[in-house]
Amino acid sequence: MITRFCVFIALIILTLILNVGPAHSTSISLNKNAYSNIVVAISPNVPNTWSETILQNIQLMIRRASSVLYRATKKRAYFKDVRILVPESWSNVRSNLSTWETYSEADVRVAPPASAHGNKPYTIQSGGCGQPGEYIHFTPDYLRTLTDPNTAVFGPPEKVFVHEWSHLRYGVFDEYGHQNDKKYPLFYKPPNSEEIQPNLCTNKPPIFTTMDVVTQGPCRIDPTTGVYDNNCVYNLQPKFLPDSSLMSNYSIDSVVDFCEDDQDLAHVFTAPNKHNAMCGSYSVWTVITRHPDFAMNNNPPSDILFLEPTFQIVRSTGSRFVLVADTSGSMNDYNRIVRLYESSRRWIKYDISDGSQLGMVQFATKAKIISSMVEIKGDASREALIARLPVNAVGGTCIGCGLQKALELLRPGGPGGVILLLTDGEETDRPFIYEVLSEVVRSGARVVSIAFGRSAEDKIEELADKTNGKSYFIDDNDSSQGLNDAFVGSLTYQPAVSTDQIVVLLFKRQYQNVTGGIINENFSVDSTVGRNFVFRIDYTQKNYLRSFSLKSPSGTVYTQLVYDDVVKVAMLKLSEAEVGKWDFTLTVSSSTVDALAVHVTSQTRSTTTAPITTECYVPAGNTLNNTNASPVRILAKVMQDANPVVRAKVKAHIEMPSGPSQILELFDNGASADTVADDGIYSRYFVGATSGGRYTVECEVWDDGSAYVNDGTFVRNRKKRSATPKMTGSFTRMASGGSFKIAQSVPVDGDIYPPSRITDLFVVEVQTNPGHTATIQFTAPGEDLDSGTAASYEIRYSPVFDDLRGTNFGSANNSTLVQQEHVVNGSLQPMVSGSRQTITFVMTMKNEETRTYYIALRAIDRSGQVALPSNIVSAQFPLDEPASGLSTKAIIGIIVGSLLGVLLIAAIAYLIHKKKYLSYEAADTRSKT
């Protein structure tokens, strides 16, 4: 048991503290110290007014950043190859045709600002320590004025880029604090010191001769923390010349390194910043060197003379697709070939956009091209393609043959393209997938794999993973709904469209075996959508649907549908739909084999208002080999343009390999699986993924009256910028998350997962009368990661920071364990996962001189498995007032205190006289984050 426990703890440390691995699909590669295939994409919402300046400044910034990265990584990496994807509308820009580059998966995106960030560059990070981010966001205005005021405001652009690149690629976090932030404050006191320091990681801590403390109001010492309150900020003077860290002080010219565990560039592991909280106080350099780019001596230091990258400017002109369909004999089972035909027709006729190119291949024992690449131009081209769809199934299964024919179609158009591979059986004829895999990867094509039935070839998900594609699974007991989702999911790789062209899925549901034959449902049309409203029903048999009615919020009733029985679709279209709740009623026959599915879509109501959109995904990829060591995370991103929608209700529906489906509520609380609170990314661990097989994920989002758009005018739990948030009103959204496969069942030997590590612990207040008490608050973890309720907490405090760090926690040291009898408010009994828990307890002082104490905790489950220790916080206790009488020591103290008071008054007067109202963030506007 002890051996198993130790192994498990080692795995958890690697996965939850330094959890390296891909968090988003990317084509970036590092070979011989050179990063290639970096994609910078410009949104279609960016006008071409400043196109020349923006393109010049992107290249200037990354060109300079290459040598900065090379220096910071100690000669291990630089930027070599960058692709800049411009919108189709930028007709004044000379460019080549794009191949595999897409806006939706670009590493760097140029788009209008998110109101909460303004023009400040930032990186979307949805994973934990060591997990790469999703993309870097720059605004057109930032890039347009890159070398003028922005250098003074945000710092040198080349260092800004390396700072954000480190978030994106290496999964490290900021090493500075924020104003009005209890978790990551602006000031703190180092261990065994009464000197107040700014919350920075720097090898040369600023002293008061190199730092001004200025005021934005009455600046005082906060009795709770013992440091300056929220009215106090700092300004670093030019004579402050540290060497590190680029994750903290990147706006300072002398900073060229990351903090590390070396004495010269020492990491400040006691500073209460986000990096220390998320990464267990490991240094940034330690996390970077454990990234696959550099781990195991990958890309060792190398002397490279030429560090300037090359740039290619490319333009989207429509995507290229090849449908590769299995027509082996087993496709006759469960009516698969018919379902394939019907879904393919729907996709070609209604979903794939004009300007795209489509070719088709069918394979059985051998493969053949059934349509060369055809550009979609209206109904005639669509009907011509539909006429070539396969309708017969016979023979064996040669998937490699089909892939080779697909590459034959794509090759004349250059690298890239999307292959939709649908198969239902195991490979029987050569070449097999593994024999053509390297050829497919070299082609730059992405594979969207569709596994039809549970006997489909196991290696197709690997094919999707290797080509940065997607995977879908279609159950034989399902109607055509899942297959439709898979086809539509491939359209992710079409060129990005402007905001007014985005199609939003408001509602989707499948119905089969309907009790009583009557379906009554409702959905909401919110104020951001309503234009080009489509109510669509996909059915298996036309006579299964007996009657239909749809009632608008004002009471108008619609009963007429337009049928397309060839593709088995019925639709109602409105140029504009009313805002409010819509009710529909469907009457179906008693058939138990037929089914239908309802889709409701719309576009933005106004070209000036972006719609609320939803993405659903599993960041670990399409194939998971060890869910014991790397638990499955499910994410949903809910946004209005670049602004997050927070406090929405989000649930993931997971179809299991066997047994009933499961529903998992996702949270945006900044705890456990969720990295950042209120960023519009809702997350949760799925601890039920223990059986080998294929899982399908779908996300559902709605407002229960609490959802609002975080547009920067109202920030929960911080200083309010406006009196009320921007409420969304009632809305509904649906999104498919595709499928993932677990290679084999996880051996279940008792309890698999411990509780999650707590990363958002902070001190609410301290009191000295009566007794010394501290009030802490945190998000409760679960029995298994973030599910259920843990069995107990172990809370410890100590005057020594190291007593609570890592493996020292709980060992025989100076730390004190909090018992239930010490608790004066709240309880040591854990609350259900996701709850905000507050506990006040009495602390025993070690001696009169020690006033700073450190606190940390961990949760324990019912089988005795313990979580990793939480982030460490400090509680500062003021000096006790004597009850009666004055000792000589006290009198001397009063005299000394009086003298210090005079000096303090003089200092404050001096500061007021200077009247410096400067920002704490040393020219990077971090106070506005």
mmCIF file of C-alpha atoms in Angstrom, residues 320 322 324 361 369 400-414 416 419 436-447:
data_model
loop_
_atom_site.group_PDB
_atom_site.id
_atom_site.type_symbol
_atom_site.label_atom_id
_atom_site.label_comp_id
_atom_site.label_asym_id
_atom_site.label_seq_id
_atom_site.Cartn_x
_atom_site.Cartn_y
_atom_site.Cartn_z
ATOM 1 C CA ARG A 320 -10.061 21.897 -49.277
ATOM 2 C CA VAL A 322 -11.636 15.135 -49.171
ATOM 3 C CA VAL A 324 -12.824 9.268 -47.617
ATOM 4 C CA VAL A 361 -12.747 8.789 -52.285
ATOM 5 C CA ILE A 369 -11.444 8.482 -56.559
ATOM 6 C CA GLY A 400 -4.311 3.202 -46.058
ATOM 7 C CA CYS A 401 -5.497 2.951 -49.676
ATOM 8 C CA GLY A 402 -8.148 5.586 -49.049
ATOM 9 C CA LEU A 403 -5.670 7.932 -47.379
ATOM 10 C CA GLN A 404 -3.230 7.642 -50.274
ATOM 11 C CA LYS A 405 -5.955 8.540 -52.781
ATOM 12 C CA ALA A 406 -6.937 11.529 -50.639
ATOM 13 C CA LEU A 407 -3.356 12.794 -50.694
ATOM 14 C CA GLU A 408 -3.328 12.297 -54.467
ATOM 15 C CA LEU A 409 -6.266 14.720 -54.689
ATOM 16 C CA LEU A 410 -4.795 17.266 -52.275
ATOM 17 C CA ARG A 411 -1.188 17.268 -53.492
ATOM 18 C CA PRO A 412 -1.627 19.537 -56.577
ATOM 19 C CA GLY A 413 -3.015 22.287 -54.336
ATOM 20 C CA GLY A 414 0.009 22.238 -52.040
ATOM 21 C CA GLY A 416 -2.695 21.071 -46.108
ATOM 22 C CA ILE A 419 -9.494 14.553 -44.806
ATOM 23 C CA VAL A 436 1.101 5.698 -44.537
ATOM 24 C CA LEU A 437 1.006 7.724 -41.300
ATOM 25 C CA SER A 438 4.286 9.564 -41.879
ATOM 26 C CA GLU A 439 3.218 10.430 -45.436
ATOM 27 C CA VAL A 440 -0.055 11.902 -44.189
ATOM 28 C CA VAL A 441 1.716 13.910 -41.471
ATOM 29 C CA ARG A 442 4.268 15.304 -43.956
ATOM 30 C CA SER A 443 1.450 16.411 -46.253
ATOM 31 C CA GLY A 444 0.192 18.894 -43.678
ATOM 32 C CA ALA A 445 -3.355 17.559 -44.049
ATOM 33 C CA ARG A 446 -5.598 17.287 -40.986
ATOM 34 C CA VAL A 447 -7.628 14.152 -40.449
#
